[in-house]
Short mmCIF file of C-alpha atoms in Angstrom, two decimals:
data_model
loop_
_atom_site.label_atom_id
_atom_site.label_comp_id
_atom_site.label_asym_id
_atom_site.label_seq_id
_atom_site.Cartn_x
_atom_site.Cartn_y
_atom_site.Cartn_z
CA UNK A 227 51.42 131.68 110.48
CA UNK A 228 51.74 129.41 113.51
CA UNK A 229 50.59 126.40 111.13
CA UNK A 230 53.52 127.05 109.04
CA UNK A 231 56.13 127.98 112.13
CA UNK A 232 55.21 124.77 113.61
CA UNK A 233 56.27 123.01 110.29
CA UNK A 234 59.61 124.69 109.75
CA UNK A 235 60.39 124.18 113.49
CA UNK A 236 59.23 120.12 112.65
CA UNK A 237 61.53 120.14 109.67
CA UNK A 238 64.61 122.16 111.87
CA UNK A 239 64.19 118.84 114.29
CA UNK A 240 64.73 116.54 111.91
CA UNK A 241 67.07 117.70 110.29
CA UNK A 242 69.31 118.44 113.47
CA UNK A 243 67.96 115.04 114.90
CA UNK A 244 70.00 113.76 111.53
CA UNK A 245 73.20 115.86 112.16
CA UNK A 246 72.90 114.37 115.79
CA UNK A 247 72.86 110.65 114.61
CA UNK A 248 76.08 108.69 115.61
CA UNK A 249 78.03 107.90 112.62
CA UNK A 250 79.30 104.20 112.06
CA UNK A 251 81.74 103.73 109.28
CA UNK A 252 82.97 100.32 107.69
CA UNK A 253 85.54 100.38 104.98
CA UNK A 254 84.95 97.35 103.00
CA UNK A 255 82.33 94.94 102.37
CA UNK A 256 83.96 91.47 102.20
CA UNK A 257 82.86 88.96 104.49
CA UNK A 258 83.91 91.33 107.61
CA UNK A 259 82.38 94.07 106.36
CA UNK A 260 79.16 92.50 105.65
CA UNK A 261 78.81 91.55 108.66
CA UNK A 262 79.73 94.10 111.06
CA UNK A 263 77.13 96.27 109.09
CA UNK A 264 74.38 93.70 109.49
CA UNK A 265 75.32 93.42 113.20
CA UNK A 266 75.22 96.91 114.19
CA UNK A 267 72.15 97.51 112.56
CA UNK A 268 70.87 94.04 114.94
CA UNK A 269 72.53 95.74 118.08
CA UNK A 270 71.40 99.30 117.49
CA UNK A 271 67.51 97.82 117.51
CA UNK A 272 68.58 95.68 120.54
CA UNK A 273 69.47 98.63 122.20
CA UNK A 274 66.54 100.59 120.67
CA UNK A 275 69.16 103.24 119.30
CA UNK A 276 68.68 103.06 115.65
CA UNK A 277 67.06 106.02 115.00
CA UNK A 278 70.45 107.63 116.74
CA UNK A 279 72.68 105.45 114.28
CA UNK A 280 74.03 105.84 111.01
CA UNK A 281 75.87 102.97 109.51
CA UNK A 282 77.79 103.33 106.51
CA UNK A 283 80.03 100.91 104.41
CA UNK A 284 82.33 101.92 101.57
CA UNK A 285 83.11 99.05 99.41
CA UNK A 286 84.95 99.02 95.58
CA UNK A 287 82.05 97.67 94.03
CA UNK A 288 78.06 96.67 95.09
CA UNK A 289 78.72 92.90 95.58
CA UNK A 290 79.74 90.76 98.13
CA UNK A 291 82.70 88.17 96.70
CA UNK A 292 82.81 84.83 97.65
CA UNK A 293 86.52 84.99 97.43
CA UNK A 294 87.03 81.81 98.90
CA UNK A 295 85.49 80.28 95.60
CA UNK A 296 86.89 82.10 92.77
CA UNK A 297 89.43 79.13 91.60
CA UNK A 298 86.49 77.30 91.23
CA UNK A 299 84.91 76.11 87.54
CA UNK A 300 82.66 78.44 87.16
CA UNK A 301 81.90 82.01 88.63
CA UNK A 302 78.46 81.97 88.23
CA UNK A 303 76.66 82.96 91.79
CA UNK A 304 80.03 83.91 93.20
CA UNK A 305 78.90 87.49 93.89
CA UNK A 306 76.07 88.58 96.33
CA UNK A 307 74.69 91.56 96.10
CA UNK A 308 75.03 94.27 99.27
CA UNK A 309 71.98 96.38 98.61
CA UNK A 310 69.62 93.46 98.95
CA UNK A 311 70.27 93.78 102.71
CA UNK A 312 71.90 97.09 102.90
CA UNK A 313 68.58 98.61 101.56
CA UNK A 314 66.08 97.13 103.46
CA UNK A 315 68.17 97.63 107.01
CA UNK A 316 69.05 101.59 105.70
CA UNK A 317 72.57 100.80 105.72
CA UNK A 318 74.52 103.24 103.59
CA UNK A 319 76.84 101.81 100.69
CA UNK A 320 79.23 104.08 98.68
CA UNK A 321 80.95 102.82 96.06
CA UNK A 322 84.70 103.93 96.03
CA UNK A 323 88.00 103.28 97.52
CA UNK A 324 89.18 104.77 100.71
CA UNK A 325 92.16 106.13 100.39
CA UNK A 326 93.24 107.91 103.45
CA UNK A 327 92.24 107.91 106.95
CA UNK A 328 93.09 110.36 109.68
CA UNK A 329 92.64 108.65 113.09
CA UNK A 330 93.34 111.84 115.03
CA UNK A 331 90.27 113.74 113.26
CA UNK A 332 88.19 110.43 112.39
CA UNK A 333 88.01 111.14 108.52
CA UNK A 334 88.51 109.18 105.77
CA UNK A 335 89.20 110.27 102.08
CA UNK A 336 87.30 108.29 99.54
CA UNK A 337 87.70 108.09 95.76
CA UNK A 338 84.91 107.62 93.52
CA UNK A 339 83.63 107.73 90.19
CA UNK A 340 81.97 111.28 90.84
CA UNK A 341 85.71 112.16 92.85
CA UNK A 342 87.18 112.61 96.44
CA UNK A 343 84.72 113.19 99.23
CA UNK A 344 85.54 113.06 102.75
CA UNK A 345 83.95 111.38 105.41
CA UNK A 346 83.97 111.38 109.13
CA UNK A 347 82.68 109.23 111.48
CA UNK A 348 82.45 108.58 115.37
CA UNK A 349 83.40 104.61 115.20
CA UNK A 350 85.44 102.78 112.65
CA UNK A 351 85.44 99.51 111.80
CA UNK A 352 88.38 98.57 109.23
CA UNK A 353 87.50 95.53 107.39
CA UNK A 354 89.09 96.25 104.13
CA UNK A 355 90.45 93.01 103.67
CA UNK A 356 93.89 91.59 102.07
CA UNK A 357 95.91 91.42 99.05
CA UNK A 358 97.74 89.39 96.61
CA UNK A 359 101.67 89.90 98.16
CA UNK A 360 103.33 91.95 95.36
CA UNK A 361 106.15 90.25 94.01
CA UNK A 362 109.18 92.16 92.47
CA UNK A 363 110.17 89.81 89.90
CA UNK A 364 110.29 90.80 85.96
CA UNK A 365 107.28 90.10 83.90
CA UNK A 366 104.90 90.02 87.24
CA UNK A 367 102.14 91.38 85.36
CA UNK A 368 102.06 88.52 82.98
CA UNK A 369 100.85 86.54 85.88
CA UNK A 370 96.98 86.19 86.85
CA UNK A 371 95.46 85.14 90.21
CA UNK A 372 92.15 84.41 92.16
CA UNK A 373 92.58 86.74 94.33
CA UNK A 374 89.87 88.87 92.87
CA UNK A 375 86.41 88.28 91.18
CA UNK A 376 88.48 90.43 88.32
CA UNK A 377 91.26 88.51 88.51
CA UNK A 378 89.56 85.26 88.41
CA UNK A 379 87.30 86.97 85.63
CA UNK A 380 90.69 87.73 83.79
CA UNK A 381 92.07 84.39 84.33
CA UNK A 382 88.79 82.80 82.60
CA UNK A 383 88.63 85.31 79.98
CA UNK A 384 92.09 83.93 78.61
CA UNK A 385 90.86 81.02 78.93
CA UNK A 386 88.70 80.99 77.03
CA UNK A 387 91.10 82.94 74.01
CA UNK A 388 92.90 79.91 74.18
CA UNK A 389 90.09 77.54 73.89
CA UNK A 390 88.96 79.15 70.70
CA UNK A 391 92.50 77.90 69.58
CA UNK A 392 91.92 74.78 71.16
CA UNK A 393 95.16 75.25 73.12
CA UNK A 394 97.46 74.89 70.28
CA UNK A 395 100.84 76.48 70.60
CA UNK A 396 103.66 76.47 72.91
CA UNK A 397 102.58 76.68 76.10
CA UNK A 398 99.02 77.06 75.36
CA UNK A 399 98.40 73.89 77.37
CA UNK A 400 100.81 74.38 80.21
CA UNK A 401 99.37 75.83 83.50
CA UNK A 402 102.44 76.93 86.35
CA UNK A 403 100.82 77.65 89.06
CA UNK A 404 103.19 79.20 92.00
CA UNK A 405 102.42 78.14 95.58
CA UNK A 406 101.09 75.30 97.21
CA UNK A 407 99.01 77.06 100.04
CA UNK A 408 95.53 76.53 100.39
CA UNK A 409 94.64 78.54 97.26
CA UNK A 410 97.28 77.25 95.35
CA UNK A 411 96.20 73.12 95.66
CA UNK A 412 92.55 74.28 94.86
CA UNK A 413 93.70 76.22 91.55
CA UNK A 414 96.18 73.66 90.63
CA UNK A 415 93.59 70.08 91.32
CA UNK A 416 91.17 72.31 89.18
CA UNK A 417 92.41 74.38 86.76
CA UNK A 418 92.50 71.36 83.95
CA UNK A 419 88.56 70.36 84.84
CA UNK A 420 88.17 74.54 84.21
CA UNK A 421 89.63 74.68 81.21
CA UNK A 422 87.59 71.45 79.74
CA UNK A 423 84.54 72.71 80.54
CA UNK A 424 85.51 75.95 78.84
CA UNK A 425 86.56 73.52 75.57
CA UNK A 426 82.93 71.85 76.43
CA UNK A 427 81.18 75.23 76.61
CA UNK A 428 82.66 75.85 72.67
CA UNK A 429 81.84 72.95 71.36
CA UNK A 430 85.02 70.65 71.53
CA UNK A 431 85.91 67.81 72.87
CA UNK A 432 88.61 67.61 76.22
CA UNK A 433 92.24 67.46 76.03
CA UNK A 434 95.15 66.78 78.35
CA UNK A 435 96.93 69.68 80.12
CA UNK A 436 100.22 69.53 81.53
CA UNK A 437 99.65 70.92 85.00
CA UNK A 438 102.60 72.07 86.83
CA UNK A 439 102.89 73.01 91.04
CA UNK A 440 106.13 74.93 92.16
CA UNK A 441 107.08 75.93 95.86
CA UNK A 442 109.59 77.40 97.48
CA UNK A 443 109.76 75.45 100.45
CA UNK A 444 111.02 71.71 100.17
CA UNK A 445 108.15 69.83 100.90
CA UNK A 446 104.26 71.02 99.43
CA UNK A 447 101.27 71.22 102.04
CA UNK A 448 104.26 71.26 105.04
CA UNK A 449 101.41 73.22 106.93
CA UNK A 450 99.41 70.01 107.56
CA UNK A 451 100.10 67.48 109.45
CA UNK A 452 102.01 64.29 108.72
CA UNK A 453 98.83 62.10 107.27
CA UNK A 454 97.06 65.02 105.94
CA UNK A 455 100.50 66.66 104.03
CA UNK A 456 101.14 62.83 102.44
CA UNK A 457 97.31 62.30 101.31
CA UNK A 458 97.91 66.11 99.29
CA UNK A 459 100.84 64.40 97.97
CA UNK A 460 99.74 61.42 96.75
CA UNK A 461 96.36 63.68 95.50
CA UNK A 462 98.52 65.70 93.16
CA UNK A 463 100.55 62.64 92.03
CA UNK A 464 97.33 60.48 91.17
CA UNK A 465 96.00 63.62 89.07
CA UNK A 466 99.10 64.13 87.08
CA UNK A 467 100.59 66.97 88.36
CA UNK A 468 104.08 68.11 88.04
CA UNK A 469 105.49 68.97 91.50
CA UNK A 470 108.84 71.10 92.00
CA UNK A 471 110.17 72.12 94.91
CA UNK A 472 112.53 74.34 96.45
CA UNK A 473 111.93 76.72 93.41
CA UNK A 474 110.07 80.09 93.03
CA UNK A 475 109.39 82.30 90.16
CA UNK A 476 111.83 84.14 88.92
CA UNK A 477 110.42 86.01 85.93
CA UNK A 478 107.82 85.26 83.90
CA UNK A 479 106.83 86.64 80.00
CA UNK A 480 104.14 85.62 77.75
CA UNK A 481 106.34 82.90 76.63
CA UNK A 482 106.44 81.07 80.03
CA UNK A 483 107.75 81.10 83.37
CA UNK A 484 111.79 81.35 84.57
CA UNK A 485 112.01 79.59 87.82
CA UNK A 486 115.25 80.94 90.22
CA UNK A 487 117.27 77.27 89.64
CA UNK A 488 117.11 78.73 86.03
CA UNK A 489 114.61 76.60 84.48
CA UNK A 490 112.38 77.64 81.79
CA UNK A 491 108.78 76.13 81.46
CA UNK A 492 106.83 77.15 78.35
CA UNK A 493 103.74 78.24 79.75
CA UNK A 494 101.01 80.86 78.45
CA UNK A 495 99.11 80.65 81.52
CA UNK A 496 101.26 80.82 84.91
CA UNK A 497 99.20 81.82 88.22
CA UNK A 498 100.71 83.12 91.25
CA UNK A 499 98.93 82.05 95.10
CA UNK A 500 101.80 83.27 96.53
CA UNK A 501 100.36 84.74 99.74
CA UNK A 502 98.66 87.38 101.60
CA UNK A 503 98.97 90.55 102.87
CA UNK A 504 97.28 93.21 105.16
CA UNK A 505 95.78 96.55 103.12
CA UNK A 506 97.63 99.32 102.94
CA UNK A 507 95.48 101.25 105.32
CA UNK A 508 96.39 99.03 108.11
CA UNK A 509 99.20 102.02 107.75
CA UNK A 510 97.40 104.83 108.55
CA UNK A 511 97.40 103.64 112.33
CA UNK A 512 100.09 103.58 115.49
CA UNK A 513 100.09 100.12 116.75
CA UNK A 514 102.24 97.29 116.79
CA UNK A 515 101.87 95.16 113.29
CA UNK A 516 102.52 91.42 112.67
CA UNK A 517 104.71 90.43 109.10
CA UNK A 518 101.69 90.51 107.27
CA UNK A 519 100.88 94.08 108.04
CA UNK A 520 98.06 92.75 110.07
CA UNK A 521 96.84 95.21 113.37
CA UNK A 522 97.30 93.69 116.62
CA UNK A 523 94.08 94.47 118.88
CA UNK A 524 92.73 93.79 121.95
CA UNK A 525 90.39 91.33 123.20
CA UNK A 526 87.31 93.22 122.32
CA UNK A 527 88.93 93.82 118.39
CA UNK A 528 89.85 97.92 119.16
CA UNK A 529 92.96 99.27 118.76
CA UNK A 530 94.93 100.30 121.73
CA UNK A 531 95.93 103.78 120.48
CA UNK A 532 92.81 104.64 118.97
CA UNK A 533 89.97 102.92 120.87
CA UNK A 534 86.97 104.26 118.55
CA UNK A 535 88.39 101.77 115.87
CA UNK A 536 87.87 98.41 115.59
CA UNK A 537 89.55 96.26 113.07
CA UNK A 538 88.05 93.13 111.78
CA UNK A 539 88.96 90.18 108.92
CA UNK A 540 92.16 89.79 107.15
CA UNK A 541 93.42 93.38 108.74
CA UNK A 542 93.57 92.14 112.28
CA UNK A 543 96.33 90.11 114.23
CA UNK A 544 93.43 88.19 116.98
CA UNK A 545 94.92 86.02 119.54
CA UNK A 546 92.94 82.79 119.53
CA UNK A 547 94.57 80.93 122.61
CA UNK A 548 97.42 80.87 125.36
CA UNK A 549 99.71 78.53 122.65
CA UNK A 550 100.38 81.75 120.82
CA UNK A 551 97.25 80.81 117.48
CA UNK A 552 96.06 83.96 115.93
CA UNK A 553 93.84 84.29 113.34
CA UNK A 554 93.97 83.26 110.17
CA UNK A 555 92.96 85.20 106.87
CA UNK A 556 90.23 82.96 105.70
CA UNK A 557 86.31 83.41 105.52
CA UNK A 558 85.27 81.57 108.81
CA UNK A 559 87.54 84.26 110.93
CA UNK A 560 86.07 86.99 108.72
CA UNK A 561 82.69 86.41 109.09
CA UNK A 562 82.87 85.90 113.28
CA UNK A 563 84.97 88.83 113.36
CA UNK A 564 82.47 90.52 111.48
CA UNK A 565 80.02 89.89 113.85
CA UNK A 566 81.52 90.61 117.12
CA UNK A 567 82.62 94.13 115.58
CA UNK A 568 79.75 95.48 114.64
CA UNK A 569 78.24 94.43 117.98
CA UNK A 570 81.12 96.47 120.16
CA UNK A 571 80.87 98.96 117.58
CA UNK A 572 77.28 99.68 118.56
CA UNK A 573 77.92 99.28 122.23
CA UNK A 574 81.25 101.53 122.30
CA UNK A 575 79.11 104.32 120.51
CA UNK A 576 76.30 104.22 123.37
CA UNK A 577 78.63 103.31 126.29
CA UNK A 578 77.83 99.66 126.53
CA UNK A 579 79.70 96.98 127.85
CA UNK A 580 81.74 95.43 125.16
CA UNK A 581 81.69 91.59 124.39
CA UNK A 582 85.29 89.86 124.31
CA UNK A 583 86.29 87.93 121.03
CA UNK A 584 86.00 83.88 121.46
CA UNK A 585 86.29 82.07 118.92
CA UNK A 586 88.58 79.32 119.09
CA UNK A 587 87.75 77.10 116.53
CA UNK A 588 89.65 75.45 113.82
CA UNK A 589 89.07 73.39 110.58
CA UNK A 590 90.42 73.67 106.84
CA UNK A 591 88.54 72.26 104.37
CA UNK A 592 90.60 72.11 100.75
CA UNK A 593 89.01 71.38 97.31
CA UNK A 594 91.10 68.50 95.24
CA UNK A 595 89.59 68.76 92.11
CA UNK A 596 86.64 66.29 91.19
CA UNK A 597 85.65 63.81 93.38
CA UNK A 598 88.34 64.68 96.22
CA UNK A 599 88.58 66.83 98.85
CA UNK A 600 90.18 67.34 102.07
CA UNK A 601 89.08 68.24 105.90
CA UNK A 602 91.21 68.87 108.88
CA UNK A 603 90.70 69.80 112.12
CA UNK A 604 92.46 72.12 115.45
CA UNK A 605 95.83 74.02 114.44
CA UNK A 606 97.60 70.85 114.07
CA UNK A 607 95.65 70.57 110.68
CA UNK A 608 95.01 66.71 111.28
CA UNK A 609 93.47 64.64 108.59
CA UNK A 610 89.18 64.07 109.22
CA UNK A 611 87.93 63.32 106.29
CA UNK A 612 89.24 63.51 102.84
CA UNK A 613 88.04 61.47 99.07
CA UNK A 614 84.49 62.57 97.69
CA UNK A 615 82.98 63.25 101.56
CA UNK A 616 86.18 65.58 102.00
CA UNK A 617 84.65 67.27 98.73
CA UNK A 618 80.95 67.24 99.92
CA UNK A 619 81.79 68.95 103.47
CA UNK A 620 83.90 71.85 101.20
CA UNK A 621 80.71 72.33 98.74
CA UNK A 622 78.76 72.22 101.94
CA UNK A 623 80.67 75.01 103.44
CA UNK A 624 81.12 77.11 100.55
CA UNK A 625 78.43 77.06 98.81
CA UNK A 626 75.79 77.36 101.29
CA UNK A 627 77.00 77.91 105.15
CA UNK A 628 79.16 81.10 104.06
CA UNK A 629 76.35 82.53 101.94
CA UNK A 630 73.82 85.17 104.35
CA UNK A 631 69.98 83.57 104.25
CA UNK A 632 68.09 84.65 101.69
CA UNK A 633 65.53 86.03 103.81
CA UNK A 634 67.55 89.81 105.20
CA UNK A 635 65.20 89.41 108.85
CA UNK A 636 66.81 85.81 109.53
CA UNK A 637 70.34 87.22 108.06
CA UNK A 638 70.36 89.93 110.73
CA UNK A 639 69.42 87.43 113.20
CA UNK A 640 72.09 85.39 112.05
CA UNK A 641 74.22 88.29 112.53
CA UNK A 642 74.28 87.73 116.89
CA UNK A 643 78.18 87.03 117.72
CA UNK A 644 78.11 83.31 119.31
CA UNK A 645 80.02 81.08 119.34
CA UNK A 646 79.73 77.42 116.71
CA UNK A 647 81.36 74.28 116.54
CA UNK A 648 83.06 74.94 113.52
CA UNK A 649 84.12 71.03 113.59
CA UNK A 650 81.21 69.21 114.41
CA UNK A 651 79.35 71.68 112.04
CA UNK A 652 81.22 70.86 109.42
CA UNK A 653 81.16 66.70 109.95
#
């Protein structure tokens, strides 16, 4: 009898020792995500608090997305997959969408396959990223994008339709692509060298593509400075491509693309990179909000009204410097943001000191289609490097300094928020 009292009074701790574990939650698990979850779990051991922690991400799918490759020429290795961390560093991952979140009571709603459950949690860390800006034009969903692995999975499913037609038909070899951002250059210096190798991949031999680039503003690339904006220019001239300006869409149909001056280009494939925008559940909290629907926070990444949530990535408004730079929605904010929030996370939950955000930092690197590429550097966006090196330091950045190590032990180390070079690193 005491043998088996002594057990049932072993099992009552443990469970209650559970109940009693601090409850981390992350909603999303892009680049921001990822790593506030892999810092926590480095911080919690730091502070030799694990046991006391649970950390739990909800994220739409199991994969981390390279999104800042997906107008690339292939997808292959584009996706990593969360559980070969989360797993081995007992970091929960449910698959679903959050859908509401109550800041007064700390609970979220989540949506899954299985239904709504509802979770609640002691710290929040909102890292659930951005979103194509919806555009309220007729025909919209005709339109396809990279801003998605499924979207850029969509766009090369069509693809290759038309490839088995060898891109016969009016507009079958026509790509519009709207916006000359970042996103938009790389889609529209690559899309023809895409759809080639999807003609190679069936068998046929390459054809020309009428590529065309429309912006609203009256210059393309006016973000960059003066030598940098003239050498995008004269890139996108050299490969072909039709540029208009001072244009946007209008409405677009499976016949082609209406442009607001009225113009009509026959086009079976037009792509819109028209911009960013916060999530929706940026919503959910008081706070002042920036035009992208972005949370403003304070230095340590918290919200002032609700200072047991962090937000992190392309949901938070960061002040960089005293010139008035804030961050930008891009990977190498995401990622630094990342880990400095799951490191205050930690620290808020067991009444540690928390670690000021600096990061101050700057480059762009831009992908001009083969052989060309472009790096500049500070928030002036000045011209570094550009031809095939420009391309070498992009490949160099995206496909192996944004990926986590291999190894999960040397990933969690990598996980400590410091501060790099981003420039010199990327030279």
């Amino acid at each position: 009898m005491i043998i088996i009292s002594l057990f049932a009074i072993n099992i009552i701790v443990i469970i209650y020792r559970r109940k009693m574990k601090k409850q981390l939650l992350i909603i999303g698990g892009g680049f921001a995500g990822f790593w506030s979850a892999l810092s926590a779990v480095r911080q919690s051991r730091e502070l030799r608090k694990e046991d006391e922690l649970e950390v739990t991400v909800i994220n739409m799918d199991e994969y981390l997305t390279i999104r800042p490759r997906l107008y690339e020429v292939s997808l292959e290795g584009l996706r990593v997959e969360l559980n070969k961390y989360f797993k081995e560093l007992n970091i929960k991952l449910i698959i679903g969408k959050a859908e509401i979140i109550d800041p007064e009571k700390n609970l979220v709603t989540v949506a899954t396959e299985n239904g709504s459950r509802m979770l609640s949690y002691d710290f929040l860390i909102l890292s659930s990223g951005s979103v194509l800006k919806a555009i309220n034009i007729p025909g919209i969903e005709h339109t396809f994008n990279v801003d998605t692995f499924n979207g850029a999975q969509k766009l090369e499913d069509h693809l290759v339709e038309l490839a088995a037609k060898n891109f016969e038909g009016e507009g079958a070899a026509t790509f519009v692509i709207a916006g000359s951002g970042l996103t938009g250059l790389e889609v529209v210096t690559v899309i023809e060298e895409k759809a080639n190798k999807i003609l190679a991949d069936c068998g046929k031999s390459p054809i020309g593509f009428n590529v065309v680039l429309i912006e609203k503003a009256d210059q393309v690339g006016n973000y960059y400075g003066s030598e940098a904006q003239d050498y995008v220019i004269e890139t996108l001239k050299k490969k072909g491509i039709t540029i208009i300006t001072q244009v946007s869409l209008a409405g677009v149909s499976l016949e082609g693309a209406t442009l607001s001056n009225g113009q009509f280009i026959p086009s079976q494939t037009v792509i819109s990179t028209v911009g960013l925008v916060a999530s929706s559940l940026s919503s959910f909290f008081k706070g002042e909000k920036d035009k992208q629907g972005r949370l403003h926070v304070n230095e340590n990444l918290q919200l002032e009204n609700h200072k047991n949530v962090i937000a992190a990535g392309d949901v938070a408004h960061v002040p960089i410097d005293a010139e008035g730079n804030s961050s930008i929605m891009a990977c190498q904010f995401s990622m630094f943001l990342g880990k400095w929030s799951g490191h205050n996370a930690v620290n808020g939950l067991f009444s540690q000191p928390l670690k000021p955000y600096n990061y101050t930092d700057y480059v762009t690197c831009v992908d001009l289609g083969q052989e060309d590429g472009m790096l500049t550097t500070g928030w002036e966006r000045k011209l570094a490097v550009s031809g095939i090196e420009g391309k070498n330091i992009k490949m160099e950045v995206t496909t192996k300094l944004i990926y986590p190590a291999e190894d999960v032990q040397t990933a969690l180390e990598d996980s400590y928020p410091s501060v790099p070079n981003v420039s010199e690193s990327a030279v």
